[in-house]
Amino acid sequence: MKLLVDTHLLLWAAQGIEHLPLDAQTLMSEPENELFFSVASLWEIVIKCGLGREDFKVDPQVFRRSMLDNGYHELPILSGHVVAVGTLPTIHKDPFDRLLVAQAIVEGIMLLTADKQVAKYLGPVKHV
């Protein structure tokens, strides 16, 4: 199964798998699952790191290289993803999370999230 991992789960995973919720640990460690990170997550990290957010203390270049080195596939932001954001109900206001949901829907990839609000979207979204 293809899994798009949301930004916070990616940050927690970078600290070590033990920092993830148990369901996320299980899904992300199954060898048959393909793990993806969105360019939107990297963009969010760059912006929030630049703003000095304590929960985004990571070097974006090192983070990206680490994701690739650990077998994650990079999911680019395509125009179809952006257009799909406009079709989503306003359950969640964060533009990065909304883009992740749109990407999951358009690509048919399961979005893993620890965010209960994001998990309210219909489509391939799983709360862990």
mmCIF file of N, CA and C in Angstrom:
data_model
loop_
_atom_site.group_PDB
_atom_site.id
_atom_site.type_symbol
_atom_site.label_atom_id
_atom_site.label_comp_id
_atom_site.label_asym_id
_atom_site.label_seq_id
_atom_site.Cartn_x
_atom_site.Cartn_y
_atom_site.Cartn_z
ATOM 1 N N MET A 1 0.847 -1.170 0.000
ATOM 2 C CA MET A 1 0.000 0.000 0.000
ATOM 3 C C MET A 1 0.896 1.237 0.000
ATOM 4 N N LYS A 2 0.459 2.270 -0.706
ATOM 5 C CA LYS A 2 1.173 3.540 -0.738
ATOM 6 C C LYS A 2 0.661 4.413 0.396
ATOM 7 N N LEU A 3 1.591 4.962 1.184
ATOM 8 C CA LEU A 3 1.243 5.784 2.340
ATOM 9 C C LEU A 3 1.905 7.152 2.228
ATOM 10 N N LEU A 4 1.087 8.191 2.239
ATOM 11 C CA LEU A 4 1.580 9.562 2.295
ATOM 12 C C LEU A 4 1.600 9.955 3.773
ATOM 13 N N VAL A 5 2.772 10.241 4.288
ATOM 14 C CA VAL A 5 2.944 10.505 5.720
ATOM 15 C C VAL A 5 2.866 12.010 5.952
ATOM 16 N N ASP A 6 2.015 12.429 6.896
ATOM 17 C CA ASP A 6 1.863 13.870 7.125
ATOM 18 C C ASP A 6 3.090 14.455 7.818
ATOM 19 N N THR A 7 3.151 15.753 7.853
ATOM 20 C CA THR A 7 4.347 16.464 8.295
ATOM 21 C C THR A 7 4.753 16.118 9.719
ATOM 22 N N HIS A 8 3.811 16.128 10.645
ATOM 23 C CA HIS A 8 4.184 15.844 12.032
ATOM 24 C C HIS A 8 4.669 14.411 12.213
ATOM 25 N N LEU A 9 4.029 13.470 11.541
ATOM 26 C CA LEU A 9 4.511 12.093 11.625
ATOM 27 C C LEU A 9 5.923 11.974 11.045
ATOM 28 N N LEU A 10 6.194 12.694 9.974
ATOM 29 C CA LEU A 10 7.542 12.684 9.400
ATOM 30 C C LEU A 10 8.567 13.226 10.398
ATOM 31 N N LEU A 11 8.217 14.317 11.056
ATOM 32 C CA LEU A 11 9.131 14.907 12.040
ATOM 33 C C LEU A 11 9.363 13.964 13.212
ATOM 34 N N TRP A 12 8.298 13.318 13.669
ATOM 35 C CA TRP A 12 8.445 12.347 14.768
ATOM 36 C C TRP A 12 9.274 11.156 14.323
ATOM 37 N N ALA A 13 9.047 10.660 13.112
ATOM 38 C CA ALA A 13 9.804 9.517 12.587
ATOM 39 C C ALA A 13 11.285 9.857 12.486
ATOM 40 N N ALA A 14 11.600 11.105 12.146
ATOM 41 C CA ALA A 14 12.994 11.524 12.035
ATOM 42 C C ALA A 14 13.707 11.459 13.383
ATOM 43 N N GLN A 15 12.938 11.545 14.470
ATOM 44 C CA GLN A 15 13.508 11.440 15.812
ATOM 45 C C GLN A 15 13.683 9.991 16.243
ATOM 46 N N GLY A 16 13.068 9.080 15.510
ATOM 47 C CA GLY A 16 13.119 7.652 15.836
ATOM 48 C C GLY A 16 11.723 7.078 15.839
ATOM 49 N N ILE A 17 11.596 5.856 15.343
ATOM 50 C CA ILE A 17 10.278 5.241 15.178
ATOM 51 C C ILE A 17 9.506 5.155 16.497
ATOM 52 N N GLU A 18 10.227 5.097 17.606
ATOM 53 C CA GLU A 18 9.565 5.005 18.915
ATOM 54 C C GLU A 18 8.784 6.271 19.264
ATOM 55 N N HIS A 19 8.998 7.360 18.550
ATOM 56 C CA HIS A 19 8.267 8.609 18.784
ATOM 57 C C HIS A 19 6.907 8.631 18.085
ATOM 58 N N LEU A 20 6.658 7.635 17.256
ATOM 59 C CA LEU A 20 5.396 7.567 16.503
ATOM 60 C C LEU A 20 4.322 6.823 17.280
ATOM 61 N N PRO A 21 3.047 7.152 17.023
ATOM 62 C CA PRO A 21 1.965 6.335 17.573
ATOM 63 C C PRO A 21 2.131 4.890 17.088
ATOM 64 N N LEU A 22 1.679 3.948 17.882
ATOM 65 C CA LEU A 22 1.863 2.522 17.582
ATOM 66 C C LEU A 22 1.319 2.131 16.209
ATOM 67 N N ASP A 23 0.115 2.618 15.859
ATOM 68 C CA ASP A 23 -0.458 2.290 14.552
ATOM 69 C C ASP A 23 0.442 2.788 13.416
ATOM 70 N N ALA A 24 1.020 3.966 13.586
ATOM 71 C CA ALA A 24 1.917 4.513 12.570
ATOM 72 C C ALA A 24 3.192 3.675 12.485
ATOM 73 N N GLN A 25 3.728 3.288 13.627
ATOM 74 C CA GLN A 25 4.923 2.438 13.640
ATOM 75 C C GLN A 25 4.684 1.165 12.837
ATOM 76 N N THR A 26 3.539 0.538 13.087
ATOM 77 C CA THR A 26 3.212 -0.718 12.412
ATOM 78 C C THR A 26 3.109 -0.524 10.908
ATOM 79 N N LEU A 27 2.302 0.439 10.490
ATOM 80 C CA LEU A 27 2.097 0.665 9.055
ATOM 81 C C LEU A 27 3.375 1.099 8.341
ATOM 82 N N MET A 28 4.147 1.954 8.974
ATOM 83 C CA MET A 28 5.331 2.504 8.324
ATOM 84 C C MET A 28 6.498 1.520 8.298
ATOM 85 N N SER A 29 6.453 0.490 9.131
ATOM 86 C CA SER A 29 7.554 -0.472 9.144
ATOM 87 C C SER A 29 7.249 -1.734 8.332
ATOM 88 N N GLU A 30 6.020 -1.872 7.822
ATOM 89 C CA GLU A 30 5.704 -3.031 6.993
ATOM 90 C C GLU A 30 6.409 -2.888 5.649
ATOM 91 N N PRO A 31 7.246 -3.860 5.284
ATOM 92 C CA PRO A 31 8.062 -3.723 4.075
ATOM 93 C C PRO A 31 7.268 -3.603 2.776
ATOM 94 N N GLU A 32 6.039 -4.102 2.747
ATOM 95 C CA GLU A 32 5.250 -4.011 1.512
ATOM 96 C C GLU A 32 4.633 -2.620 1.313
ATOM 97 N N ASN A 33 4.666 -1.770 2.323
ATOM 98 C CA ASN A 33 4.126 -0.419 2.197
ATOM 99 C C ASN A 33 5.190 0.525 1.638
ATOM 100 N N GLU A 34 4.775 1.350 0.671
ATOM 101 C CA GLU A 34 5.649 2.376 0.103
ATOM 102 C C GLU A 34 5.362 3.691 0.820
ATOM 103 N N LEU A 35 6.403 4.329 1.329
ATOM 104 C CA LEU A 35 6.249 5.574 2.075
ATOM 105 C C LEU A 35 6.558 6.769 1.187
ATOM 106 N N PHE A 36 5.697 7.784 1.273
ATOM 107 C CA PHE A 36 5.847 9.010 0.504
ATOM 108 C C PHE A 36 5.862 10.210 1.450
ATOM 109 N N PHE A 37 6.637 11.227 1.076
ATOM 110 C CA PHE A 37 6.531 12.529 1.732
ATOM 111 C C PHE A 37 6.219 13.544 0.643
ATOM 112 N N SER A 38 5.413 14.510 0.991
ATOM 113 C CA SER A 38 5.012 15.536 0.036
ATOM 114 C C SER A 38 5.974 16.714 0.072
ATOM 115 N N VAL A 39 6.184 17.291 -1.079
ATOM 116 C CA VAL A 39 6.936 18.542 -1.152
ATOM 117 C C VAL A 39 6.240 19.601 -0.286
ATOM 118 N N ALA A 40 4.923 19.488 -0.132
ATOM 119 C CA ALA A 40 4.181 20.415 0.740
ATOM 120 C C ALA A 40 4.672 20.319 2.181
ATOM 121 N N SER A 41 5.005 19.125 2.645
ATOM 122 C CA SER A 41 5.537 18.974 4.002
ATOM 123 C C SER A 41 6.893 19.639 4.133
ATOM 124 N N LEU A 42 7.725 19.471 3.124
ATOM 125 C CA LEU A 42 9.038 20.111 3.154
ATOM 126 C C LEU A 42 8.888 21.632 3.135
ATOM 127 N N TRP A 43 7.960 22.117 2.324
ATOM 128 C CA TRP A 43 7.679 23.554 2.250
ATOM 129 C C TRP A 43 7.213 24.060 3.622
ATOM 130 N N GLU A 44 6.310 23.315 4.261
ATOM 131 C CA GLU A 44 5.824 23.692 5.592
ATOM 132 C C GLU A 44 6.975 23.747 6.593
ATOM 133 N N ILE A 45 7.862 22.769 6.538
ATOM 134 C CA ILE A 45 8.997 22.733 7.458
ATOM 135 C C ILE A 45 9.904 23.938 7.236
ATOM 136 N N VAL A 46 10.187 24.269 5.995
ATOM 137 C CA VAL A 46 11.041 25.424 5.685
ATOM 138 C C VAL A 46 10.427 26.704 6.255
ATOM 139 N N ILE A 47 9.129 26.900 6.026
ATOM 140 C CA ILE A 47 8.457 28.113 6.493
ATOM 141 C C ILE A 47 8.413 28.179 8.015
ATOM 142 N N LYS A 48 7.979 27.104 8.654
ATOM 143 C CA LYS A 48 7.799 27.135 10.110
ATOM 144 C C LYS A 48 9.131 27.095 10.848
ATOM 145 N N CYS A 49 10.120 26.465 10.268
ATOM 146 C CA CYS A 49 11.474 26.505 10.839
ATOM 147 C C CYS A 49 11.993 27.942 10.785
ATOM 148 N N GLY A 50 11.762 28.609 9.662
ATOM 149 C CA GLY A 50 12.178 29.996 9.502
ATOM 150 C C GLY A 50 11.492 30.949 10.455
ATOM 151 N N LEU A 51 10.284 30.578 10.894
ATOM 152 C CA LEU A 51 9.543 31.391 11.864
ATOM 153 C C LEU A 51 9.972 31.103 13.306
ATOM 154 N N GLY A 52 10.864 30.112 13.468
ATOM 155 C CA GLY A 52 11.360 29.783 14.802
ATOM 156 C C GLY A 52 10.458 28.869 15.609
ATOM 157 N N ARG A 53 9.550 28.170 14.962
ATOM 158 C CA ARG A 53 8.655 27.254 15.674
ATOM 159 C C ARG A 53 9.458 26.140 16.331
ATOM 160 N N GLU A 54 9.242 25.921 17.613
ATOM 161 C CA GLU A 54 9.970 24.913 18.381
ATOM 162 C C GLU A 54 9.720 23.495 17.871
ATOM 163 N N ASP A 55 8.519 23.231 17.346
ATOM 164 C CA ASP A 55 8.194 21.879 16.884
ATOM 165 C C ASP A 55 8.676 21.624 15.455
ATOM 166 N N PHE A 56 9.398 22.583 14.881
ATOM 167 C CA PHE A 56 9.929 22.436 13.524
ATOM 168 C C PHE A 56 11.434 22.706 13.499
ATOM 169 N N LYS A 57 12.141 22.293 14.525
ATOM 170 C CA LYS A 57 13.580 22.503 14.617
ATOM 171 C C LYS A 57 14.308 21.384 13.873
ATOM 172 N N VAL A 58 14.490 21.574 12.581
ATOM 173 C CA VAL A 58 15.172 20.587 11.754
ATOM 174 C C VAL A 58 15.773 21.313 10.553
ATOM 175 N N ASP A 59 16.909 20.849 10.091
ATOM 176 C CA ASP A 59 17.507 21.414 8.889
ATOM 177 C C ASP A 59 16.777 20.806 7.691
ATOM 178 N N PRO A 60 16.060 21.626 6.918
ATOM 179 C CA PRO A 60 15.265 21.088 5.808
ATOM 180 C C PRO A 60 16.078 20.294 4.785
ATOM 181 N N GLN A 61 17.307 20.715 4.488
ATOM 182 C CA GLN A 61 18.134 19.983 3.524
ATOM 183 C C GLN A 61 18.503 18.600 4.064
ATOM 184 N N VAL A 62 18.902 18.544 5.316
ATOM 185 C CA VAL A 62 19.263 17.271 5.946
ATOM 186 C C VAL A 62 18.022 16.381 6.060
ATOM 187 N N PHE A 63 16.905 16.998 6.422
ATOM 188 C CA PHE A 63 15.651 16.259 6.554
ATOM 189 C C PHE A 63 15.266 15.605 5.227
ATOM 190 N N ARG A 64 15.292 16.368 4.152
ATOM 191 C CA ARG A 64 14.932 15.828 2.831
ATOM 192 C C ARG A 64 15.868 14.689 2.440
ATOM 193 N N ARG A 65 17.155 14.896 2.599
ATOM 194 C CA ARG A 65 18.124 13.860 2.246
ATOM 195 C C ARG A 65 17.887 12.597 3.069
ATOM 196 N N SER A 66 17.566 12.767 4.346
ATOM 197 C CA SER A 66 17.300 11.627 5.232
ATOM 198 C C SER A 66 16.065 10.848 4.777
ATOM 199 N N MET A 67 15.011 11.578 4.383
ATOM 200 C CA MET A 67 13.805 10.904 3.896
ATOM 201 C C MET A 67 14.125 10.058 2.664
ATOM 202 N N LEU A 68 14.851 10.639 1.725
ATOM 203 C CA LEU A 68 15.214 9.917 0.501
ATOM 204 C C LEU A 68 16.127 8.732 0.810
ATOM 205 N N ASP A 69 17.097 8.937 1.688
ATOM 206 C CA ASP A 69 18.033 7.869 2.056
ATOM 207 C C ASP A 69 17.340 6.726 2.790
ATOM 208 N N ASN A 70 16.208 7.027 3.439
ATOM 209 C CA ASN A 70 15.479 6.001 4.179
ATOM 210 C C ASN A 70 14.343 5.393 3.368
ATOM 211 N N GLY A 71 14.365 5.600 2.062
ATOM 212 C CA GLY A 71 13.430 4.902 1.192
ATOM 213 C C GLY A 71 12.113 5.589 0.916
ATOM 214 N N TYR A 72 11.924 6.808 1.407
ATOM 215 C CA TYR A 72 10.702 7.547 1.107
ATOM 216 C C TYR A 72 10.749 8.044 -0.335
ATOM 217 N N HIS A 73 9.596 8.091 -0.957
ATOM 218 C CA HIS A 73 9.461 8.662 -2.292
ATOM 219 C C HIS A 73 8.951 10.097 -2.141
ATOM 220 N N GLU A 74 9.489 10.988 -2.955
ATOM 221 C CA GLU A 74 9.084 12.389 -2.918
ATOM 222 C C GLU A 74 7.881 12.594 -3.835
ATOM 223 N N LEU A 75 6.805 13.167 -3.296
ATOM 224 C CA LEU A 75 5.608 13.458 -4.078
ATOM 225 C C LEU A 75 5.578 14.948 -4.398
ATOM 226 N N PRO A 76 5.749 15.312 -5.674
ATOM 227 C CA PRO A 76 5.728 16.730 -6.035
ATOM 228 C C PRO A 76 4.317 17.304 -5.938
ATOM 229 N N ILE A 77 4.238 18.609 -5.924
ATOM 230 C CA ILE A 77 2.944 19.298 -5.953
ATOM 231 C C ILE A 77 2.614 19.561 -7.423
ATOM 232 N N LEU A 78 1.504 19.014 -7.880
ATOM 233 C CA LEU A 78 1.062 19.184 -9.259
ATOM 234 C C LEU A 78 -0.153 20.101 -9.314
ATOM 235 N N SER A 79 -0.417 20.660 -10.471
ATOM 236 C CA SER A 79 -1.554 21.573 -10.611
ATOM 237 C C SER A 79 -2.868 20.882 -10.256
ATOM 238 N N GLY A 80 -3.005 19.602 -10.567
ATOM 239 C CA GLY A 80 -4.219 18.863 -10.210
ATOM 240 C C GLY A 80 -4.430 18.782 -8.706
ATOM 241 N N HIS A 81 -3.339 18.719 -7.953
ATOM 242 C CA HIS A 81 -3.433 18.708 -6.486
ATOM 243 C C HIS A 81 -3.959 20.056 -5.986
ATOM 244 N N VAL A 82 -3.409 21.118 -6.556
ATOM 245 C CA VAL A 82 -3.796 22.470 -6.138
ATOM 246 C C VAL A 82 -5.274 22.716 -6.456
ATOM 247 N N VAL A 83 -5.709 22.332 -7.651
ATOM 248 C CA VAL A 83 -7.108 22.515 -8.039
ATOM 249 C C VAL A 83 -8.028 21.706 -7.112
ATOM 250 N N ALA A 84 -7.598 20.515 -6.726
ATOM 251 C CA ALA A 84 -8.412 19.658 -5.853
ATOM 252 C C ALA A 84 -8.616 20.261 -4.460
ATOM 253 N N VAL A 85 -7.683 21.098 -4.012
ATOM 254 C CA VAL A 85 -7.857 21.761 -2.709
ATOM 255 C C VAL A 85 -9.163 22.554 -2.703
ATOM 256 N N GLY A 86 -9.499 23.157 -3.830
ATOM 257 C CA GLY A 86 -10.716 23.965 -3.934
ATOM 258 C C GLY A 86 -11.998 23.161 -3.824
ATOM 259 N N THR A 87 -11.923 21.860 -3.962
ATOM 260 C CA THR A 87 -13.121 21.017 -3.861
ATOM 261 C C THR A 87 -13.341 20.489 -2.454
ATOM 262 N N LEU A 88 -12.376 20.736 -1.568
ATOM 263 C CA LEU A 88 -12.475 20.193 -0.205
ATOM 264 C C LEU A 88 -13.372 21.064 0.672
ATOM 265 N N PRO A 89 -14.152 20.424 1.551
ATOM 266 C CA PRO A 89 -14.883 21.217 2.544
ATOM 267 C C PRO A 89 -13.880 21.851 3.514
ATOM 268 N N THR A 90 -14.289 22.913 4.176
ATOM 269 C CA THR A 90 -13.366 23.635 5.067
ATOM 270 C C THR A 90 -13.362 23.029 6.470
ATOM 271 N N ILE A 91 -13.069 21.753 6.547
ATOM 272 C CA ILE A 91 -12.951 21.061 7.835
ATOM 273 C C ILE A 91 -11.709 21.545 8.567
ATOM 274 N N HIS A 92 -10.657 21.757 7.822
ATOM 275 C CA HIS A 92 -9.362 22.159 8.375
ATOM 276 C C HIS A 92 -8.897 23.381 7.604
ATOM 277 N N LYS A 93 -8.326 24.358 8.297
ATOM 278 C CA LYS A 93 -7.950 25.603 7.635
ATOM 279 C C LYS A 93 -6.469 25.658 7.241
ATOM 280 N N ASP A 94 -5.664 24.752 7.768
ATOM 281 C CA ASP A 94 -4.239 24.780 7.457
ATOM 282 C C ASP A 94 -4.018 24.434 5.985
ATOM 283 N N PRO A 95 -3.411 25.334 5.205
ATOM 284 C CA PRO A 95 -3.264 25.082 3.767
ATOM 285 C C PRO A 95 -2.361 23.891 3.450
ATOM 286 N N PHE A 96 -1.379 23.621 4.279
ATOM 287 C CA PHE A 96 -0.492 22.485 4.038
ATOM 288 C C PHE A 96 -1.245 21.167 4.227
ATOM 289 N N ASP A 97 -2.018 21.081 5.305
ATOM 290 C CA ASP A 97 -2.803 19.861 5.541
ATOM 291 C C ASP A 97 -3.847 19.657 4.461
ATOM 292 N N ARG A 98 -4.470 20.735 4.023
ATOM 293 C CA ARG A 98 -5.468 20.624 2.953
ATOM 294 C C ARG A 98 -4.826 20.129 1.652
ATOM 295 N N LEU A 99 -3.616 20.584 1.374
ATOM 296 C CA LEU A 99 -2.917 20.124 0.185
ATOM 297 C C LEU A 99 -2.563 18.640 0.297
ATOM 298 N N LEU A 100 -2.158 18.194 1.486
ATOM 299 C CA LEU A 100 -1.872 16.773 1.683
ATOM 300 C C LEU A 100 -3.112 15.922 1.429
ATOM 301 N N VAL A 101 -4.261 16.372 1.931
ATOM 302 C CA VAL A 101 -5.517 15.640 1.706
ATOM 303 C C VAL A 101 -5.814 15.591 0.207
ATOM 304 N N ALA A 102 -5.681 16.715 -0.464
ATOM 305 C CA ALA A 102 -5.945 16.757 -1.912
ATOM 306 C C ALA A 102 -5.000 15.823 -2.659
ATOM 307 N N GLN A 103 -3.739 15.814 -2.288
ATOM 308 C CA GLN A 103 -2.784 14.917 -2.939
ATOM 309 C C GLN A 103 -3.171 13.458 -2.734
ATOM 310 N N ALA A 104 -3.575 13.120 -1.530
ATOM 311 C CA ALA A 104 -3.974 11.737 -1.240
ATOM 312 C C ALA A 104 -5.168 11.331 -2.102
ATOM 313 N N ILE A 105 -6.132 12.223 -2.223
ATOM 314 C CA ILE A 105 -7.326 11.927 -3.014
ATOM 315 C C ILE A 105 -6.969 11.778 -4.490
ATOM 316 N N VAL A 106 -6.247 12.743 -5.037
ATOM 317 C CA VAL A 106 -5.914 12.729 -6.462
ATOM 318 C C VAL A 106 -5.044 11.514 -6.814
ATOM 319 N N GLU A 107 -4.080 11.208 -5.969
ATOM 320 C CA GLU A 107 -3.137 10.126 -6.254
ATOM 321 C C GLU A 107 -3.626 8.756 -5.797
ATOM 322 N N GLY A 108 -4.703 8.730 -5.000
ATOM 323 C CA GLY A 108 -5.190 7.451 -4.483
ATOM 324 C C GLY A 108 -4.227 6.829 -3.484
ATOM 325 N N ILE A 109 -3.582 7.689 -2.705
ATOM 326 C CA ILE A 109 -2.611 7.261 -1.694
ATOM 327 C C ILE A 109 -3.234 7.489 -0.320
ATOM 328 N N MET A 110 -3.059 6.550 0.594
ATOM 329 C CA MET A 110 -3.567 6.695 1.955
ATOM 330 C C MET A 110 -2.733 7.731 2.710
ATOM 331 N N LEU A 111 -3.379 8.774 3.215
ATOM 332 C CA LEU A 111 -2.708 9.785 4.033
ATOM 333 C C LEU A 111 -2.748 9.329 5.479
ATOM 334 N N LEU A 112 -1.581 9.186 6.093
ATOM 335 C CA LEU A 112 -1.491 8.882 7.516
ATOM 336 C C LEU A 112 -1.350 10.191 8.266
ATOM 337 N N THR A 113 -2.191 10.389 9.272
ATOM 338 C CA THR A 113 -2.142 11.629 10.040
ATOM 339 C C THR A 113 -2.422 11.369 11.511
ATOM 340 N N ALA A 114 -1.817 12.191 12.352
ATOM 341 C CA ALA A 114 -2.106 12.165 13.780
ATOM 342 C C ALA A 114 -3.091 13.270 14.146
ATOM 343 N N ASP A 115 -3.515 14.029 13.157
ATOM 344 C CA ASP A 115 -4.410 15.167 13.352
ATOM 345 C C ASP A 115 -5.867 14.723 13.205
ATOM 346 N N LYS A 116 -6.618 14.814 14.301
ATOM 347 C CA LYS A 116 -8.023 14.363 14.282
ATOM 348 C C LYS A 116 -8.886 15.181 13.329
ATOM 349 N N GLN A 117 -8.571 16.461 13.151
ATOM 350 C CA GLN A 117 -9.337 17.293 12.216
ATOM 351 C C GLN A 117 -9.115 16.840 10.781
ATOM 352 N N VAL A 118 -7.873 16.598 10.422
ATOM 353 C CA VAL A 118 -7.548 16.137 9.072
ATOM 354 C C VAL A 118 -8.239 14.799 8.803
ATOM 355 N N ALA A 119 -8.299 13.953 9.826
ATOM 356 C CA ALA A 119 -8.893 12.617 9.673
ATOM 357 C C ALA A 119 -10.398 12.675 9.409
ATOM 358 N N LYS A 120 -11.026 13.836 9.562
ATOM 359 C CA LYS A 120 -12.460 13.971 9.294
ATOM 360 C C LYS A 120 -12.777 14.050 7.806
ATOM 361 N N TYR A 121 -11.767 14.274 6.959
ATOM 362 C CA TYR A 121 -11.999 14.333 5.519
ATOM 363 C C TYR A 121 -12.375 12.952 4.997
ATOM 364 N N LEU A 122 -13.307 12.933 4.057
ATOM 365 C CA LEU A 122 -13.658 11.702 3.373
ATOM 366 C C LEU A 122 -12.534 11.386 2.387
ATOM 367 N N GLY A 123 -12.318 10.154 2.160
ATOM 368 C CA GLY A 123 -11.266 9.761 1.215
ATOM 369 C C GLY A 123 -10.213 8.934 1.905
ATOM 370 N N PRO A 124 -9.075 8.789 1.255
ATOM 371 C CA PRO A 124 -8.037 7.910 1.789
ATOM 372 C C PRO A 124 -7.222 8.585 2.888
ATOM 373 N N VAL A 125 -7.829 8.747 4.064
ATOM 374 C CA VAL A 125 -7.160 9.373 5.208
ATOM 375 C C VAL A 125 -7.315 8.446 6.406
ATOM 376 N N LYS A 126 -6.209 8.161 7.069
ATOM 377 C CA LYS A 126 -6.237 7.279 8.240
ATOM 378 C C LYS A 126 -5.607 7.985 9.426
ATOM 379 N N HIS A 127 -6.360 8.055 10.508
ATOM 380 C CA HIS A 127 -5.849 8.627 11.761
ATOM 381 C C HIS A 127 -5.068 7.551 12.508
ATOM 382 N N VAL A 128 -3.846 7.891 12.916
ATOM 383 C CA VAL A 128 -3.012 6.957 13.665
ATOM 384 C C VAL A 128 -2.593 7.572 14.982
#
